[in-house]
């Protein structure tokens, strides 16, 4: 695979030294007799889950109340404070792509996490220090605050963006690093634990959201901003200490070099060899195998045949002479890695539209609940608090899937197979259609009750939260597992970050959709579907639009999922 390297170049033939394995959903096919191989150390992934709990608490301890701090303490304007928070959020979601590239290319996941946690901690310390400094009492925009209270603001924003960078690095590497602790593909227990790890990791993220949204936010608003941020800083400090203590038990993988370079090499080589014919026998394509160590390669697939030209041998003397240029001749494995990315792209795009729909529980669901009867007996239920109910439902869905659905499907199918990862993602896409339709029907009923002079109880929102929790369980968690499983060894962190990126892009898409619909309907017929007073609008029509969009997204997903070819690994 490397120019002038120590590997022996040869044409890959089918022989007794190689065996293939098609990577499907974990446990989606009958594995046969379990091999008597050693399980991975359970302490390492358990420690990583604990680290994620602390990291999520720290991040959300900043994010949840950031706009309030900018407005009330730094005296930023409403527009500038909202803009600052949006920019910071965007940075924290896009930095993982850079962190993943660094992890896969040169540092590896362990070093990336360690450096990121140190940056994270320094940033949190700066934020905490800034909150101890006295602030001005005059209202100002962020720019004028810089001049009137420069030291505090500079320290705060330096810490804020250092935290965003550190958070991005941790997000990009911690999940794949944890999944890689289950490295025994031949052990049934390891395979089950890896699947449960993805679910547990997601629950840990949610746990941080709830904890920070209650305890840390309460401390910030009722005791002291400095103490509240100090609690968040302590969480990162504990995470760093725990990570260092776990170093002896962590399994560390070496970086595989730049995957981006390999992608461009395949593209360039394909065009350079565009006049060559691809042989009908795929074993005549170029591959590299070591004579000294066992090596994992990817089996050839028949789609995207043009890219196979990059592996066509035009001059055998260059191959055996060790003078091969990777810009003119690539291995089958390198070609297959690019094919995997192309196959994943449409699945990834449907994830963006799914994320746009699921983001409604943070926006329009809350606005819908705000104009309903929030009284349950003598208690007043804040509409935003129903998100906690959704979190509990996600946990219940995860437990039901692992304890009920998986054993049930294993019993139903004759060969002991389970639902594939693509099937589980499809179920999540399908449930989203029902969630949006339920929200639309509820809004129609709510508008009718308003006309009758009554307010519908907010309890009626619970079913749509329950269904959307199911969609999140099946689609979001499984998508992380699927992208990590299908990713080549050189792209584990990048593709995991790529899967997480759908959340950020979905929120941006949701914002664009609701802004466009509100503007078009207001121009068409004032006050439009989504006015400031929802009792005068038609939020139900907006939900029906999202229902239709989710239906189209589901159909598109079914098409590409049915065409998807799982990667096949060959051990030589």
Coordinates of C-alpha atoms in Angstrom, one line a residue:
X1 CA 0.0 0.0 0.0
X2 CA 3.0 2.3 0.5
X3 CA 5.4 3.4 -2.2
X4 CA 8.7 1.7 -1.7
X5 CA 7.4 -0.1 1.4
X6 CA 8.3 -3.4 2.9
X7 CA 5.1 -5.2 1.7
X8 CA 5.3 -7.8 -0.9
X9 CA 3.2 -6.9 -4.0
X10 CA 1.1 -9.6 -5.6
X11 CA -2.1 -10.3 -7.3
X12 CA -4.7 -11.5 -4.8
X13 CA -5.9 -15.0 -5.5
X14 CA -8.4 -17.1 -3.6
X15 CA -6.3 -19.4 -1.4
X16 CA -6.5 -21.2 1.8
X17 CA -4.8 -18.4 3.7
X18 CA -7.6 -16.0 3.3
X19 CA -11.1 -16.1 4.5
X20 CA -13.9 -13.5 4.1
X21 CA -16.5 -12.0 6.4
X22 CA -19.2 -9.7 5.4
X23 CA -19.7 -7.1 8.1
X24 CA -23.4 -6.8 8.8
X25 CA -25.4 -5.7 11.8
X26 CA -24.0 -6.9 15.1
X27 CA -25.5 -10.4 15.5
X28 CA -27.7 -9.9 12.5
X29 CA -26.7 -13.3 11.1
X30 CA -26.3 -16.7 12.8
X31 CA -22.7 -16.8 14.0
X32 CA -22.5 -20.5 14.6
X33 CA -20.5 -21.9 17.4
X34 CA -18.8 -19.3 19.5
X35 CA -15.1 -19.4 19.3
X36 CA -13.3 -19.9 22.6
X37 CA -11.5 -16.6 22.5
X38 CA -10.8 -14.2 25.3
X39 CA -13.3 -11.3 25.9
X40 CA -12.1 -7.8 26.0
X41 CA -11.6 -6.1 29.4
X42 CA -15.0 -4.7 30.4
X43 CA -13.3 -2.0 32.6
X44 CA -12.1 0.1 29.7
X45 CA -15.5 0.8 28.0
X46 CA -17.1 1.2 31.5
X47 CA -14.6 3.9 32.3
X48 CA -15.2 5.6 28.9
X49 CA -18.9 5.7 29.6
X50 CA -18.2 7.4 32.9
X51 CA -16.0 9.9 31.1
X52 CA -18.8 10.7 28.7
X53 CA -21.2 11.4 31.6
X54 CA -18.7 14.0 33.0
X55 CA -18.1 15.5 29.6
X56 CA -21.8 15.8 28.8
X57 CA -22.4 17.4 32.2
X58 CA -19.6 19.9 31.6
X59 CA -20.6 20.9 28.0
X60 CA -24.3 21.3 28.8
X61 CA -23.4 23.1 32.0
X62 CA -22.1 25.8 29.7
X63 CA -24.5 25.5 26.8
X64 CA -27.8 25.4 28.7
X65 CA -27.5 28.8 30.3
X66 CA -24.9 30.5 28.0
X67 CA -27.4 33.0 26.5
X68 CA -28.6 33.9 30.0
X69 CA -25.0 34.6 31.2
X70 CA -24.1 36.7 28.1
X71 CA -27.3 38.7 28.6
X72 CA -27.4 39.1 32.3
X73 CA -23.7 39.2 33.3
X74 CA -21.8 40.4 30.3
X75 CA -24.8 42.6 29.3
X76 CA -24.9 41.6 25.7
X77 CA -27.8 42.6 23.5
X78 CA -30.5 40.0 22.7
X79 CA -29.5 39.7 19.0
X80 CA -25.7 39.6 19.7
X81 CA -26.1 37.1 22.5
X82 CA -28.2 34.8 20.4
X83 CA -25.7 35.1 17.5
X84 CA -22.8 34.4 19.8
X85 CA -24.4 31.2 21.2
X86 CA -25.3 30.0 17.7
X87 CA -21.7 30.6 16.5
X88 CA -20.3 28.7 19.5
X89 CA -22.7 25.8 19.0
X90 CA -21.8 25.6 15.4
X91 CA -18.1 25.5 16.2
X92 CA -18.5 22.8 18.8
X93 CA -20.3 20.6 16.2
X94 CA -18.0 21.1 13.3
X95 CA -14.7 20.8 15.1
X96 CA -15.2 17.0 15.5
X97 CA -14.6 16.7 11.8
X98 CA -11.2 18.2 12.2
X99 CA -10.5 16.3 15.3
X100 CA -11.5 13.0 13.6
X101 CA -9.2 13.7 10.7
X102 CA -6.3 14.4 13.1
X103 CA -7.1 11.2 15.1
X104 CA -7.2 9.0 12.0
X105 CA -4.2 10.5 10.3
X106 CA -1.5 11.1 12.8
X107 CA -2.3 11.1 16.6
X108 CA -4.7 8.2 17.1
X109 CA -7.8 8.3 19.3
X110 CA -6.0 8.1 22.6
X111 CA -3.7 11.1 22.1
X112 CA -6.5 13.1 20.5
X113 CA -8.7 12.6 23.5
X114 CA -5.9 13.4 26.0
X115 CA -4.9 16.6 24.3
X116 CA -8.5 17.6 23.8
X117 CA -9.3 17.0 27.5
X118 CA -6.4 19.2 28.5
X119 CA -7.6 22.0 26.2
X120 CA -11.1 21.4 27.5
X121 CA -10.0 21.8 31.1
X122 CA -7.9 24.9 30.4
X123 CA -10.9 26.5 28.7
X124 CA -13.2 25.6 31.6
X125 CA -10.8 27.1 34.1
X126 CA -10.6 30.3 32.1
X127 CA -14.4 30.5 32.0
X128 CA -14.6 29.9 35.8
X129 CA -11.9 32.5 36.4
X130 CA -13.8 35.0 34.2
X131 CA -17.0 34.6 36.2
X132 CA -15.1 35.5 39.5
X133 CA -14.1 38.9 38.0
X134 CA -16.5 41.8 38.6
X135 CA -18.7 42.8 35.7
X136 CA -20.2 46.1 34.6
X137 CA -23.8 46.9 35.3
X138 CA -24.5 48.7 32.0
X139 CA -26.3 47.2 29.0
X140 CA -24.0 46.8 26.0
X141 CA -23.4 44.8 22.9
X142 CA -20.6 42.3 22.9
X143 CA -18.3 44.7 21.0
X144 CA -18.9 47.5 23.5
X145 CA -18.5 45.1 26.4
X146 CA -15.1 44.3 25.2
X147 CA -14.1 47.9 25.7
X148 CA -16.0 48.5 29.0
X149 CA -15.0 45.2 30.6
X150 CA -12.3 43.9 28.4
X151 CA -10.4 41.6 30.8
X152 CA -13.4 39.5 31.8
X153 CA -14.8 39.3 28.3
X154 CA -11.6 38.3 26.7
X155 CA -10.8 35.6 29.3
X156 CA -14.4 34.3 29.0
X157 CA -14.5 34.1 25.2
X158 CA -11.0 32.6 25.1
X159 CA -12.1 29.9 27.5
X160 CA -15.4 29.5 25.6
X161 CA -13.8 28.7 22.3
X162 CA -10.9 26.7 23.8
X163 CA -13.7 24.6 25.3
X164 CA -15.4 24.3 22.0
X165 CA -12.2 23.0 20.4
X166 CA -11.5 20.6 23.3
X167 CA -15.1 19.3 23.2
X168 CA -14.9 18.7 19.5
X169 CA -11.8 16.7 19.9
X170 CA -13.3 14.5 22.6
X171 CA -16.5 14.0 20.6
X172 CA -14.6 12.9 17.5
X173 CA -12.5 10.3 19.2
X174 CA -14.2 9.1 22.4
X175 CA -17.0 7.1 20.9
X176 CA -14.8 5.2 18.3
X177 CA -12.1 4.7 21.0
X178 CA -14.7 3.1 23.3
X179 CA -16.1 0.9 20.5
X180 CA -12.6 -0.2 19.6
X181 CA -12.1 -1.7 23.1
X182 CA -14.3 -4.6 21.9
X183 CA -11.8 -5.8 19.4
X184 CA -12.6 -9.4 19.4
X185 CA -14.8 -10.0 16.3
X186 CA -14.9 -13.8 17.0
X187 CA -16.4 -13.5 20.5
X188 CA -20.2 -13.4 20.9
X189 CA -20.0 -11.6 24.2
X190 CA -17.8 -8.9 22.7
X191 CA -20.2 -8.4 19.8
X192 CA -23.2 -8.0 22.2
X193 CA -21.3 -5.6 24.5
X194 CA -20.3 -3.4 21.6
X195 CA -23.9 -3.0 20.5
X196 CA -24.9 -2.2 24.1
X197 CA -22.0 0.2 24.3
X198 CA -23.5 2.5 21.6
X199 CA -26.8 2.6 23.4
X200 CA -25.2 3.2 26.7
X201 CA -23.0 6.0 25.3
X202 CA -26.1 7.8 24.0
X203 CA -27.8 7.4 27.4
X204 CA -24.7 8.9 29.0
X205 CA -25.0 11.9 26.8
X206 CA -28.6 12.4 27.7
X207 CA -27.8 11.9 31.4
X208 CA -25.4 14.8 31.2
X209 CA -28.1 17.0 29.6
X210 CA -30.6 16.3 32.4
X211 CA -28.1 16.7 35.2
X212 CA -26.7 19.9 33.9
X213 CA -30.1 21.2 33.1
X214 CA -31.3 20.8 36.7
X215 CA -28.4 20.8 39.2
X216 CA -25.8 23.0 37.5
X217 CA -28.3 25.5 36.0
X218 CA -30.0 25.8 39.4
X219 CA -26.6 26.5 41.1
X220 CA -25.8 29.1 38.4
X221 CA -29.0 31.0 38.8
X222 CA -29.6 30.6 42.6
X223 CA -26.2 30.4 44.2
X224 CA -23.4 31.7 42.0
X225 CA -22.3 31.6 38.3
X226 CA -18.8 31.0 39.4
X227 CA -19.7 28.0 41.5
X228 CA -22.0 26.6 38.8
X229 CA -19.2 26.9 36.2
X230 CA -16.8 25.5 38.8
X231 CA -18.9 22.4 39.1
X232 CA -18.7 21.9 35.3
X233 CA -14.9 22.5 35.4
X234 CA -14.7 19.8 38.2
X235 CA -16.5 17.4 35.9
X236 CA -13.8 17.8 33.2
X237 CA -11.0 17.6 35.7
X238 CA -12.4 14.3 37.0
X239 CA -12.8 13.1 33.4
X240 CA -9.1 13.9 32.7
X241 CA -8.0 12.1 35.9
X242 CA -10.1 9.1 35.1
X243 CA -8.8 8.9 31.6
X244 CA -5.1 9.0 32.7
X245 CA -5.8 6.3 35.3
X246 CA -7.4 4.1 32.7
X247 CA -4.4 4.3 30.4
X248 CA -3.0 0.9 31.3
X249 CA -6.2 -0.9 30.5
X250 CA -7.0 0.9 27.3
X251 CA -6.4 -0.7 23.9
X252 CA -4.8 1.8 21.7
X253 CA -4.8 1.6 17.9
X254 CA -2.2 3.3 15.8
X255 CA -3.3 5.9 13.2
X256 CA -3.5 4.6 9.6
X257 CA -2.3 7.7 7.7
X258 CA -4.3 10.3 5.8
X259 CA -7.6 8.8 4.5
X260 CA -8.2 11.9 2.5
X261 CA -5.0 11.5 0.6
X262 CA -5.9 7.9 -0.2
X263 CA -9.3 9.0 -1.5
X264 CA -7.7 11.5 -3.9
X265 CA -5.2 9.0 -5.0
X266 CA -7.9 6.6 -6.1
X267 CA -9.8 9.3 -8.0
X268 CA -6.6 10.5 -9.8
X269 CA -5.5 7.0 -10.6
X270 CA -9.0 6.1 -12.0
X271 CA -8.8 9.0 -14.4
X272 CA -5.2 8.3 -15.3
X273 CA -6.2 4.7 -16.2
X274 CA -9.5 5.5 -17.8
X275 CA -8.3 4.0 -21.1
X276 CA -7.6 0.7 -19.5
X277 CA -10.1 -2.2 -19.4
X278 CA -11.2 -3.6 -16.1
X279 CA -10.6 -7.3 -16.2
X280 CA -13.6 -9.6 -15.7
X281 CA -11.7 -11.5 -13.1
X282 CA -11.4 -9.3 -10.1
X283 CA -8.5 -11.3 -8.7
X284 CA -6.3 -9.7 -11.5
X285 CA -6.7 -6.3 -9.8
X286 CA -3.8 -5.1 -7.7
X287 CA -3.6 -5.8 -4.0
X288 CA -0.8 -5.9 -1.4
X289 CA -0.2 -8.6 1.2
X290 CA 2.5 -8.9 3.8
X291 CA 4.6 -12.0 4.0
X292 CA 5.2 -11.6 7.7
X293 CA 2.0 -10.5 9.4
X294 CA -1.7 -11.2 9.1
X295 CA -3.4 -8.3 7.3
X296 CA -7.0 -7.3 6.8
X297 CA -8.1 -6.2 3.3
X298 CA -11.4 -5.4 1.7
X299 CA -12.9 -7.8 -0.8
X300 CA -13.8 -6.4 -4.3
X301 CA -17.3 -5.3 -5.1
X302 CA -18.9 -5.0 -8.5
X303 CA -20.5 -1.5 -8.2
X304 CA -18.8 1.8 -9.3
X305 CA -16.7 -0.1 -11.8
X306 CA -15.0 3.0 -13.1
X307 CA -13.1 3.3 -9.8
X308 CA -11.7 -0.2 -10.3
X309 CA -9.5 1.3 -13.1
X310 CA -7.3 2.6 -10.3
X311 CA -6.4 -1.0 -9.4
X312 CA -5.7 -2.2 -13.0
X313 CA -2.1 -3.2 -13.5
X314 CA -0.8 -1.6 -16.7
X315 CA 2.9 -2.5 -16.2
X316 CA 3.6 -5.6 -14.0
X317 CA 7.3 -4.6 -13.8
X318 CA 6.4 -1.6 -11.7
X319 CA 4.5 -3.7 -9.3
X320 CA 7.2 -6.3 -8.7
X321 CA 10.0 -3.8 -8.9
X322 CA 8.7 -1.8 -6.0
X323 CA 8.4 1.4 -7.9
X324 CA 4.7 1.8 -7.9
X325 CA 3.2 5.2 -7.5
X326 CA -0.1 5.4 -5.5
X327 CA -1.2 8.2 -7.8
X328 CA -1.3 5.8 -10.8
X329 CA -2.0 2.4 -9.2
X330 CA -4.0 1.7 -6.0
X331 CA -4.9 -1.4 -4.2
X332 CA -8.4 -3.0 -4.2
X333 CA -8.7 -2.1 -0.5
X334 CA -8.0 1.6 -1.2
X335 CA -10.6 1.5 -4.0
X336 CA -13.2 -0.2 -1.8
X337 CA -12.7 2.4 1.0
X338 CA -13.8 5.1 -1.5
X339 CA -16.8 3.0 -2.6
X340 CA -17.8 2.6 1.1
X341 CA -17.9 6.4 1.4
X342 CA -20.0 6.7 -1.8
X343 CA -22.5 4.1 -0.6
X344 CA -22.8 5.8 2.9
X345 CA -23.5 9.2 1.5
X346 CA -27.2 8.8 0.6
X347 CA -27.8 7.1 4.0
X348 CA -26.1 10.0 5.6
X349 CA -28.2 12.6 3.7
X350 CA -31.5 10.9 4.8
X351 CA -30.1 11.3 8.4
X352 CA -30.0 15.1 8.0
X353 CA -33.7 15.2 7.1
X354 CA -34.5 12.9 10.0
X355 CA -32.6 15.1 12.3
X356 CA -34.6 18.1 11.0
X357 CA -37.8 16.4 12.1
X358 CA -36.5 15.2 15.5
X359 CA -35.3 18.8 16.3
X360 CA -39.0 19.8 16.6
X361 CA -39.1 18.6 20.2
X362 CA -36.6 21.3 21.1
X363 CA -38.5 24.1 19.2
X364 CA -42.1 23.8 18.0
X365 CA -43.1 21.0 20.5
X366 CA -42.2 23.4 23.3
X367 CA -44.1 26.3 21.6
X368 CA -47.1 24.0 21.1
X369 CA -47.0 23.0 24.8
X370 CA -46.7 26.6 25.9
X371 CA -50.2 27.4 24.5
X372 CA -51.8 24.3 26.1
X373 CA -53.0 23.8 29.7
X374 CA -49.8 23.2 31.6
X375 CA -51.6 22.5 34.9
X376 CA -51.8 18.9 36.1
X377 CA -53.7 19.1 39.3
X378 CA -51.9 21.7 41.5
X379 CA -48.7 21.3 39.5
X380 CA -47.6 23.5 36.7
X381 CA -45.5 21.6 34.1
X382 CA -43.0 23.7 32.1
X383 CA -43.3 22.6 28.4
X384 CA -39.6 22.2 28.1
X385 CA -39.5 19.7 30.9
X386 CA -41.3 17.1 28.7
X387 CA -37.9 16.6 27.1
X388 CA -37.0 14.8 30.4
X389 CA -39.9 12.4 29.7
X390 CA -38.6 11.8 26.2
X391 CA -35.2 11.0 27.7
X392 CA -36.8 8.4 30.0
X393 CA -38.6 7.0 27.0
X394 CA -35.4 6.6 25.1
X395 CA -34.0 4.6 27.9
X396 CA -37.1 2.4 28.0
X397 CA -36.9 1.9 24.2
X398 CA -33.3 0.9 24.5
X399 CA -34.0 -1.6 27.2
X400 CA -37.0 -3.0 25.3
X401 CA -35.0 -3.3 22.1
X402 CA -32.2 -5.2 23.8
X403 CA -34.2 -7.3 26.2
X404 CA -37.4 -7.9 24.2
X405 CA -37.1 -7.1 20.5
X406 CA -33.7 -8.7 19.9
X407 CA -34.5 -12.0 21.6
X408 CA -37.9 -12.1 19.9
X409 CA -36.5 -11.6 16.4
X410 CA -33.8 -14.2 17.1
X411 CA -36.5 -16.7 18.0
X412 CA -38.7 -15.7 15.0
X413 CA -36.1 -16.2 12.3
X414 CA -35.2 -19.8 11.7
X415 CA -31.4 -19.1 11.5
X416 CA -31.3 -17.1 14.7
X417 CA -30.7 -13.8 12.8
X418 CA -31.7 -10.4 14.2
X419 CA -32.8 -7.2 12.7
X420 CA -30.0 -5.7 10.6
X421 CA -28.7 -2.2 11.4
X422 CA -30.2 -0.9 8.2
X423 CA -33.6 -2.4 9.2
X424 CA -33.4 -0.8 12.6
X425 CA -32.6 2.6 11.1
X426 CA -35.5 2.2 8.7
X427 CA -37.8 1.5 11.7
X428 CA -36.6 4.8 13.2
X429 CA -37.3 6.7 9.9
X430 CA -40.8 5.1 9.8
X431 CA -41.6 6.0 13.4
X432 CA -40.7 9.6 12.7
X433 CA -43.6 9.8 10.2
X434 CA -46.0 8.8 12.9
X435 CA -44.5 11.3 15.4
X436 CA -45.0 14.2 13.0
X437 CA -48.5 13.0 12.1
X438 CA -49.5 12.7 15.8
X439 CA -48.2 16.3 16.4
X440 CA -50.3 17.5 13.5
X441 CA -53.4 15.8 14.7
X442 CA -52.9 17.1 18.2
X443 CA -52.5 20.7 16.9
X444 CA -55.7 20.4 15.0
X445 CA -57.5 19.2 18.1
X446 CA -55.9 22.0 20.1
X447 CA -57.1 24.7 17.7
X448 CA -60.6 23.2 17.9
X449 CA -60.5 23.3 21.7
X450 CA -59.4 27.0 21.6
X451 CA -62.4 27.8 19.4
X452 CA -64.6 26.1 22.0
X453 CA -63.1 28.2 24.7
X454 CA -61.0 25.4 26.3
X455 CA -57.4 24.6 26.6
X456 CA -56.2 21.1 25.8
X457 CA -54.0 19.6 28.5
X458 CA -50.3 19.3 27.8
X459 CA -50.5 15.6 28.8
X460 CA -51.7 15.0 25.2
X461 CA -48.2 15.8 24.0
X462 CA -46.8 12.7 25.8
X463 CA -47.6 10.2 23.0
X464 CA -45.7 12.1 20.4
X465 CA -42.7 12.4 22.7
X466 CA -42.9 8.6 23.3
X467 CA -43.0 7.8 19.6
X468 CA -40.2 10.3 18.7
X469 CA -38.1 8.6 21.5
X470 CA -38.6 5.3 19.7
X471 CA -37.5 6.9 16.4
X472 CA -34.4 8.3 18.2
X473 CA -33.6 4.9 19.7
X474 CA -33.8 3.0 16.4
X475 CA -32.3 5.5 14.1
X476 CA -29.8 7.8 15.9
X477 CA -28.1 5.2 18.1
X478 CA -28.0 2.5 15.3
X479 CA -26.7 5.0 12.8
X480 CA -23.6 5.7 15.0
X481 CA -23.1 1.9 15.3
X482 CA -23.6 1.4 11.5
X483 CA -21.2 4.1 10.4
X484 CA -18.5 2.9 12.8
X485 CA -18.9 -0.7 11.7
X486 CA -18.9 0.1 8.0
X487 CA -16.0 2.6 8.2
X488 CA -12.6 1.4 7.0
X489 CA -9.9 1.2 9.7
X490 CA -8.4 4.4 8.5
X491 CA -11.7 6.3 8.8
X492 CA -13.3 5.1 12.0
X493 CA -13.2 8.5 13.8
X494 CA -14.1 10.6 10.7
X495 CA -17.2 8.6 9.8
X496 CA -18.4 8.5 13.4
X497 CA -18.0 12.3 13.5
X498 CA -19.7 12.4 10.1
X499 CA -22.7 10.6 11.6
X500 CA -22.9 13.0 14.5
X501 CA -22.8 15.9 12.0
X502 CA -26.3 15.1 10.9
X503 CA -27.6 16.5 14.1
X504 CA -26.1 19.9 13.5
X505 CA -27.0 20.0 9.8
X506 CA -30.5 18.8 10.7
X507 CA -31.0 21.7 13.1
X508 CA -29.8 24.2 10.4
X509 CA -32.2 22.6 7.9
X510 CA -35.1 22.8 10.4
X511 CA -34.4 26.5 10.9
X512 CA -34.4 27.1 7.2
X513 CA -37.6 25.2 6.6
X514 CA -39.6 26.9 9.4
X515 CA -38.3 30.3 8.3
X516 CA -39.2 29.7 4.7
X517 CA -42.7 28.3 5.5
X518 CA -43.4 31.2 8.0
X519 CA -42.4 33.8 5.4
X520 CA -44.2 32.2 2.4
X521 CA -47.5 31.6 4.3
X522 CA -47.4 35.1 5.8
X523 CA -47.0 36.7 2.4
X524 CA -49.7 34.3 1.0
X525 CA -52.2 34.8 3.7
X526 CA -51.4 36.9 6.8
X527 CA -50.7 36.0 9.6
X528 CA -49.4 32.8 8.1
X529 CA -49.1 29.3 9.5
X530 CA -46.6 30.1 12.3
X531 CA -47.4 33.6 13.7
X532 CA -46.4 34.8 17.2
X533 CA -49.9 33.8 18.4
X534 CA -50.2 30.2 17.5
X535 CA -53.9 30.3 18.2
X536 CA -54.2 32.4 15.0
X537 CA -52.0 30.2 12.9
X538 CA -51.9 26.6 11.6
X539 CA -48.9 24.9 13.1
X540 CA -50.7 21.7 12.2
X541 CA -50.2 22.4 8.5
X542 CA -46.4 22.8 9.2
X543 CA -46.4 19.4 11.0
X544 CA -48.2 17.8 8.0
X545 CA -45.4 19.2 5.8
X546 CA -42.9 17.6 8.0
X547 CA -44.9 14.3 7.9
X548 CA -44.8 14.4 4.1
X549 CA -41.1 15.2 4.2
X550 CA -40.5 12.3 6.6
X551 CA -42.5 10.0 4.3
X552 CA -40.5 10.9 1.3
X553 CA -37.3 10.6 3.3
X554 CA -38.3 7.1 4.4
X555 CA -39.0 6.0 0.8
X556 CA -35.6 7.4 -0.4
X557 CA -33.9 5.6 2.5
X558 CA -35.6 2.3 1.7
X559 CA -34.3 2.6 -1.9
X560 CA -30.7 3.2 -1.0
X561 CA -30.7 0.8 1.9
X562 CA -32.0 -2.0 -0.3
X563 CA -29.2 -1.3 -2.8
X564 CA -26.5 -1.0 -0.1
X565 CA -23.7 -3.5 -0.2
X566 CA -22.1 -4.3 3.2
X567 CA -18.3 -4.3 3.2
X568 CA -16.7 -7.6 3.1
X569 CA -13.4 -8.1 5.0
X570 CA -10.8 -10.7 3.9
X571 CA -8.2 -11.8 6.4
X572 CA -5.0 -12.8 4.8

